[in-house]
Structure formats: structure tokens, C-alpha cells
Short mmCIF file of C-alpha atoms in Angstrom, two decimals:
data_model
loop_
_atom_site.label_atom_id
_atom_site.label_comp_id
_atom_site.label_asym_id
_atom_site.label_seq_id
_atom_site.Cartn_x
_atom_site.Cartn_y
_atom_site.Cartn_z
CA MET A 1 5.15 17.51 0.85
CA GLU A 2 3.30 20.25 -0.86
CA GLY A 3 1.17 20.79 -3.88
CA LYS A 4 0.53 17.98 -6.41
CA GLN A 5 2.53 15.51 -4.84
CA LYS A 6 0.51 16.13 -1.40
CA GLU A 7 -2.87 16.00 -3.48
CA LYS A 8 -1.83 12.60 -5.02
CA PHE A 9 -0.77 11.18 -1.81
CA VAL A 10 -3.96 12.33 0.33
CA HIS A 11 -6.21 11.06 -2.68
CA GLU A 12 -4.48 7.58 -2.06
CA VAL A 13 -5.01 7.88 1.57
CA PHE A 14 -8.59 8.32 1.36
CA GLU A 15 -9.26 5.73 -1.42
CA ASN A 16 -7.89 3.37 0.88
CA ILE A 17 -9.50 4.01 4.04
CA ALA A 18 -12.74 4.62 2.93
CA PRO A 19 -14.56 1.31 3.99
CA LYS A 20 -13.45 1.89 7.52
CA TYR A 21 -13.17 5.76 7.52
CA ASP A 22 -16.57 6.20 9.76
CA LEU A 23 -15.39 3.64 12.53
CA MET A 24 -11.84 5.16 12.51
CA ASN A 25 -13.06 8.86 12.78
CA SER A 26 -15.49 7.96 15.66
CA ILE A 27 -12.50 6.54 17.30
CA LEU A 28 -10.26 9.30 16.64
CA SER A 29 -12.45 11.87 18.07
CA PHE A 30 -13.51 9.80 20.86
CA ARG A 31 -17.05 9.22 19.66
CA ILE A 32 -17.84 12.83 19.97
CA GLU A 33 -17.61 13.79 16.12
CA LYS A 34 -21.30 13.82 15.96
CA SER A 35 -21.77 16.70 18.86
CA TRP A 36 -19.25 18.65 16.95
CA ARG A 37 -21.58 18.51 13.90
CA ASN A 38 -24.65 19.31 15.95
CA PHE A 39 -22.56 22.40 17.46
CA THR A 40 -21.68 23.71 13.77
CA THR A 41 -25.24 23.44 12.43
CA LYS A 42 -26.26 25.21 15.43
CA LYS A 43 -23.60 28.01 15.27
CA MET A 44 -24.32 28.26 11.40
CA ASN A 45 -27.90 28.73 11.95
CA VAL A 46 -28.86 26.98 8.69
CA MET A 47 -32.29 28.09 7.83
CA GLU A 48 -35.13 26.14 5.91
CA GLY A 49 -34.44 26.26 2.08
CA GLN A 50 -30.91 27.67 2.26
CA THR A 51 -28.58 26.16 -0.46
CA GLY A 52 -25.03 24.96 0.34
CA ILE A 53 -21.70 22.91 -0.85
CA ASP A 54 -20.01 20.72 1.55
CA VAL A 55 -16.30 20.85 0.22
CA CYS A 56 -14.16 17.71 0.67
CA CYS A 57 -17.57 15.77 1.74
CA GLY A 58 -16.01 12.40 2.43
CA THR A 59 -18.95 9.94 3.52
CA CYS A 60 -21.59 12.68 3.82
CA ASP A 61 -21.94 13.00 7.57
CA LEU A 62 -21.81 16.74 7.73
CA THR A 63 -23.61 16.88 4.09
CA LEU A 64 -26.53 15.13 5.88
CA SER A 65 -26.58 17.14 8.94
CA LEU A 66 -26.72 20.34 6.75
CA ALA A 67 -29.72 18.89 4.41
CA ASN A 68 -31.70 17.92 7.58
CA LYS A 69 -31.24 21.33 8.80
CA SER A 70 -31.96 23.14 5.36
CA VAL A 71 -34.92 20.85 4.69
CA SER A 72 -35.91 22.06 1.27
CA GLY A 73 -32.39 23.56 -0.09
CA LYS A 74 -30.43 21.90 -2.18
CA ILE A 75 -26.85 20.68 -0.80
CA ILE A 76 -23.68 19.70 -2.95
CA GLY A 77 -21.48 17.26 -1.52
CA LEU A 78 -18.01 17.49 -3.44
CA ASP A 79 -15.05 15.22 -2.85
CA PHE A 80 -12.16 13.99 -5.16
CA SER A 81 -12.17 10.41 -3.49
CA LYS A 82 -14.70 8.43 -5.67
CA HIS A 83 -14.54 5.67 -3.05
CA MET A 84 -15.32 7.94 -0.19
CA LEU A 85 -18.38 9.29 -2.29
CA ASP A 86 -19.64 5.57 -3.01
CA TYR A 87 -20.01 5.24 0.72
CA GLY A 88 -21.67 8.78 1.19
CA PHE A 89 -24.04 7.93 -1.54
CA ARG A 90 -25.25 4.91 0.46
CA LYS A 91 -26.23 7.07 3.38
CA VAL A 92 -27.98 9.69 1.18
CA LYS A 93 -30.03 6.77 -0.20
CA TYR A 94 -30.44 5.25 3.22
CA HIS A 95 -32.14 8.46 4.30
CA GLN A 96 -33.86 9.02 1.02
CA LEU A 97 -32.19 12.19 0.17
CA GLU A 98 -31.38 11.98 -3.29
CA ASN A 99 -33.66 14.56 -4.42
CA GLN A 100 -31.95 17.15 -1.94
CA ILE A 101 -28.28 16.09 -1.77
CA SER A 102 -26.32 15.76 -5.09
CA LEU A 103 -22.89 14.20 -4.88
CA ILE A 104 -20.10 15.41 -7.20
CA HIS A 105 -16.63 14.08 -7.99
CA GLY A 106 -14.70 17.09 -8.04
CA ASN A 107 -11.55 19.00 -6.67
CA ALA A 108 -11.75 21.45 -3.84
CA MET A 109 -8.94 23.68 -5.51
CA GLU A 110 -11.22 24.50 -8.44
CA LEU A 111 -15.03 24.41 -7.63
CA PRO A 112 -16.84 23.69 -10.44
CA PHE A 113 -19.58 26.45 -9.73
CA GLN A 114 -20.28 30.07 -10.53
CA ASP A 115 -19.53 32.79 -8.07
CA ASN A 116 -22.37 33.77 -5.59
CA THR A 117 -24.03 30.28 -6.04
CA PHE A 118 -24.69 29.28 -2.46
CA ASP A 119 -25.83 30.20 0.93
CA PHE A 120 -22.96 28.56 2.86
CA ALA A 121 -19.59 26.48 1.91
CA THR A 122 -18.56 23.98 4.57
CA ILE A 123 -15.58 21.95 4.78
CA GLY A 124 -15.16 19.31 7.48
CA PHE A 125 -12.25 17.55 8.64
CA ALA A 126 -10.45 18.16 5.57
CA LEU A 127 -8.78 21.53 5.48
CA ARG A 128 -5.64 20.32 6.70
CA ASN A 129 -5.34 17.68 3.71
CA VAL A 130 -5.89 20.29 0.77
CA PRO A 131 -2.63 21.41 -0.96
CA ASP A 132 -3.33 25.23 -0.42
CA ILE A 133 -5.50 26.14 2.56
CA ASN A 134 -5.75 29.77 1.19
CA HIS A 135 -6.82 28.82 -2.22
CA VAL A 136 -9.64 26.50 -0.83
CA LEU A 137 -10.93 28.97 1.19
CA SER A 138 -10.90 31.52 -1.41
CA GLU A 139 -12.87 29.24 -3.66
CA MET A 140 -15.11 28.45 -0.96
CA LYS A 141 -15.51 32.22 -0.57
CA ARG A 142 -16.08 32.83 -4.51
CA VAL A 143 -19.02 30.21 -4.73
CA VAL A 144 -20.74 31.70 -1.70
CA LYS A 145 -23.21 34.60 -2.07
CA PRO A 146 -22.32 38.03 -0.40
CA GLY A 147 -23.65 37.55 3.23
CA GLY A 148 -23.08 33.80 2.94
CA LYS A 149 -20.98 31.81 5.57
CA ILE A 150 -17.80 29.83 5.03
CA VAL A 151 -17.21 27.30 7.81
CA SER A 152 -14.54 24.92 8.61
CA LEU A 153 -15.00 22.09 11.27
CA GLU A 154 -11.35 20.51 11.68
CA LEU A 155 -8.92 18.73 13.91
CA SER A 156 -6.82 21.52 15.95
CA LYS A 157 -3.96 21.60 18.33
CA PRO A 158 -4.61 21.59 22.09
CA THR A 159 -2.87 24.41 23.92
CA TRP A 160 -3.30 22.95 27.51
CA GLU A 161 -0.43 20.90 29.22
CA PRO A 162 -0.39 18.31 30.05
CA PHE A 163 -3.41 17.31 27.89
CA LYS A 164 -1.42 18.35 24.55
CA SER A 165 1.33 15.99 25.06
CA LEU A 166 -1.05 13.26 25.75
CA TYR A 167 -2.80 13.78 22.95
CA PHE A 168 0.06 13.81 20.53
CA VAL A 169 1.16 10.75 22.02
CA TYR A 170 -1.99 9.06 21.21
CA LEU A 171 -1.84 10.64 17.65
CA GLN A 172 1.54 9.37 16.86
CA LYS A 173 1.84 6.20 18.88
CA ILE A 174 -1.55 4.74 19.39
CA LEU A 175 -3.73 5.92 16.41
CA PRO A 176 -1.47 4.45 13.63
CA VAL A 177 -1.64 1.07 15.81
CA LEU A 178 -5.37 1.31 15.86
CA GLY A 179 -5.44 1.78 11.99
CA LYS A 180 -3.65 -1.29 11.51
CA LEU A 181 -5.70 -3.46 13.69
CA ILE A 182 -9.14 -2.03 12.85
CA ALA A 183 -8.51 -1.00 9.41
CA ASN A 184 -5.19 -3.02 8.21
CA LYS A 185 -3.86 0.56 7.48
CA TYR A 186 -0.84 1.47 9.17
CA GLU A 187 1.00 4.31 6.87
CA GLU A 188 -2.37 5.90 6.07
CA TYR A 189 -3.00 6.44 9.96
CA ARG A 190 0.66 7.47 10.58
CA TRP A 191 -0.31 10.34 8.34
CA LEU A 192 -2.78 12.16 10.39
CA PRO A 193 -0.33 13.51 13.13
CA GLN A 194 1.91 14.60 10.27
CA SER A 195 -1.17 16.47 8.62
CA LEU A 196 -1.35 18.44 11.92
CA VAL A 197 2.06 19.47 12.24
CA LYS A 198 2.13 22.37 9.92
CA PHE A 199 -1.43 22.95 10.10
CA PRO A 200 -2.69 26.48 11.84
CA ASN A 201 -3.85 26.42 15.20
CA TYR A 202 -7.28 27.93 15.93
CA ILE A 203 -6.09 31.20 16.50
CA GLU A 204 -3.90 31.26 13.24
CA LEU A 205 -6.93 29.86 11.20
CA LYS A 206 -8.89 32.62 12.53
CA ARG A 207 -6.29 34.93 11.07
CA LYS A 208 -6.58 33.31 7.59
CA PHE A 209 -10.24 33.77 7.63
CA GLU A 210 -9.68 37.59 8.41
CA GLN A 211 -6.90 37.91 5.98
CA LEU A 212 -9.34 36.55 3.32
CA GLY A 213 -11.61 39.45 3.83
CA LEU A 214 -14.18 37.37 5.81
CA GLU A 215 -16.24 39.48 8.49
CA ASN A 216 -17.33 38.63 11.86
CA VAL A 217 -15.11 35.47 12.04
CA GLN A 218 -15.75 33.47 14.94
CA ALA A 219 -13.39 30.57 16.22
CA TYR A 220 -14.64 27.82 19.04
CA PRO A 221 -12.28 25.48 20.26
CA LEU A 222 -13.83 22.39 20.76
CA THR A 223 -13.26 19.62 23.51
CA GLY A 224 -10.02 21.02 24.83
CA GLY A 225 -8.91 21.94 21.57
CA ILE A 226 -8.81 19.00 19.87
CA ALA A 227 -11.01 20.32 17.21
CA ALA A 228 -12.20 23.67 16.34
CA LEU A 229 -15.21 25.29 14.29
CA HIS A 230 -14.57 28.59 12.36
CA ILE A 231 -17.17 30.56 10.78
CA GLY A 232 -16.83 33.69 8.65
CA ILE A 233 -19.54 35.73 6.62
CA LYS A 234 -18.48 36.84 3.23
CA ALA A 235 -18.75 40.83 2.73
CA GLN A 236 -22.02 42.24 1.28
CA TYR A 237 -19.66 44.50 -1.03
CA ASN A 238 -16.33 43.42 -2.61
CA LYS A 239 -13.54 44.14 -0.47
CA VAL A 240 -9.81 43.46 -0.91
#
């Protein structure tokens, strides 16, 4: 499944699972996704007043973490699922951050911002779902200022056996059943292991960051490799 067909299917998936997304994300990550986000903001070293865009922000957990670190800097959350944004806005409002966080209904493939706008661009648990990984990373790079950070926090593929085999049994056999029992969504959660099949492992994704021309690329496998954090720096001068 590629291109527009994938984009349409993924959009329908997230529109459907929005009400139970946070709960299922917690279950999927064995309830440690908060520690992954904390690790991400720590490694990013977000400074007070910095601006950023959280691409494919979903229900805004990472968006909120970035805003808390930036304190006064403007943070944009962008997602193509209006239903997910609705749930994200509830959190933004609950934390009284409407003046700092703006949510935009938009597409990661065509970010509606000028070049060199933000201090950083992030994407959390969504890069494997976009139609074209390289294009989305290029768009993130485009809207970040020279010296700014491009960041991906994403599910990944464990490399250590037998944990790798056990993990994929969990994804392929158990997770869809949990999706059916908890969210009444079986096919949507059967998509998850499928989305990981062709997705690069953390070493291959690091290479994509480097091929994009990003500097000082760092890759951090998390929790036995079931997730990974990647951070790259946009060059101060134009490079091919």
C-alpha cells in the first residue's frame, strides 16, 4: 500500500481510533511511552522560548511535553485527522496552554509554513504511517532554521532474539485482539504490525537522516529496541 491509497487508509484508521487512542497507545508501549517522551525532550535540550512544530501530533502528548519545556515558545501541532486534533485540543485546554499551542489541520507532506521558521520539528509515532518518509523528513528540515533539530520518536524493531520474536507475536496476535476488546477496532490494530514490516530499523533510519544532509545524527534504541529516538541537526549552511 503506497501513496494516496496509504494516506487515505491511515486517515480512516486514526479517525476511527481517536477515542481510544491514548489508552491503546499506553497498552501498546507497556505504559512506558511517557518515559520515552521525557527522554526525547531531555535529549533535545529544548530551551525556554524556542519554537517548534510537532508533525502528526495526534492527541498532543508530545506537543504538550515540548510546550512545557519551551515555557513561552510557540508550539504548533499539526495533524491530518480532525478527530485526533479534537481530543488533543481538550488536553491543551485542560492544561490552559491555548495561548502557547496552536493546532492545525494539515498534511505532513505539505507543511504550510515558510522555510527556516522553527527551532525544531518533531514527529512522534507517526513516521511509519506517512506516504513517503523521505519527503516528510525533507519538509521538516525545510521549515526548521539552520542549526535546528529534526526529531523522530517512533516504534521500531527489536534486534535481540528471542525478544524480537516474542514482540512480533504480541503485535500480530495479541494486540489486534486487545484492540477489539478495548476499542472495538480489530482491523485498525491489525494494521500496526503491517506498518512496521517495511519501516526502517533504527540503523536504517539513522542513515536516512544522514542522507538528507542532517548533521550529528544520533539514534537511541529504547526498551530493547521496541522504540527509537532519532535527532539530526540542520546544517548552518546549505548542503546537498
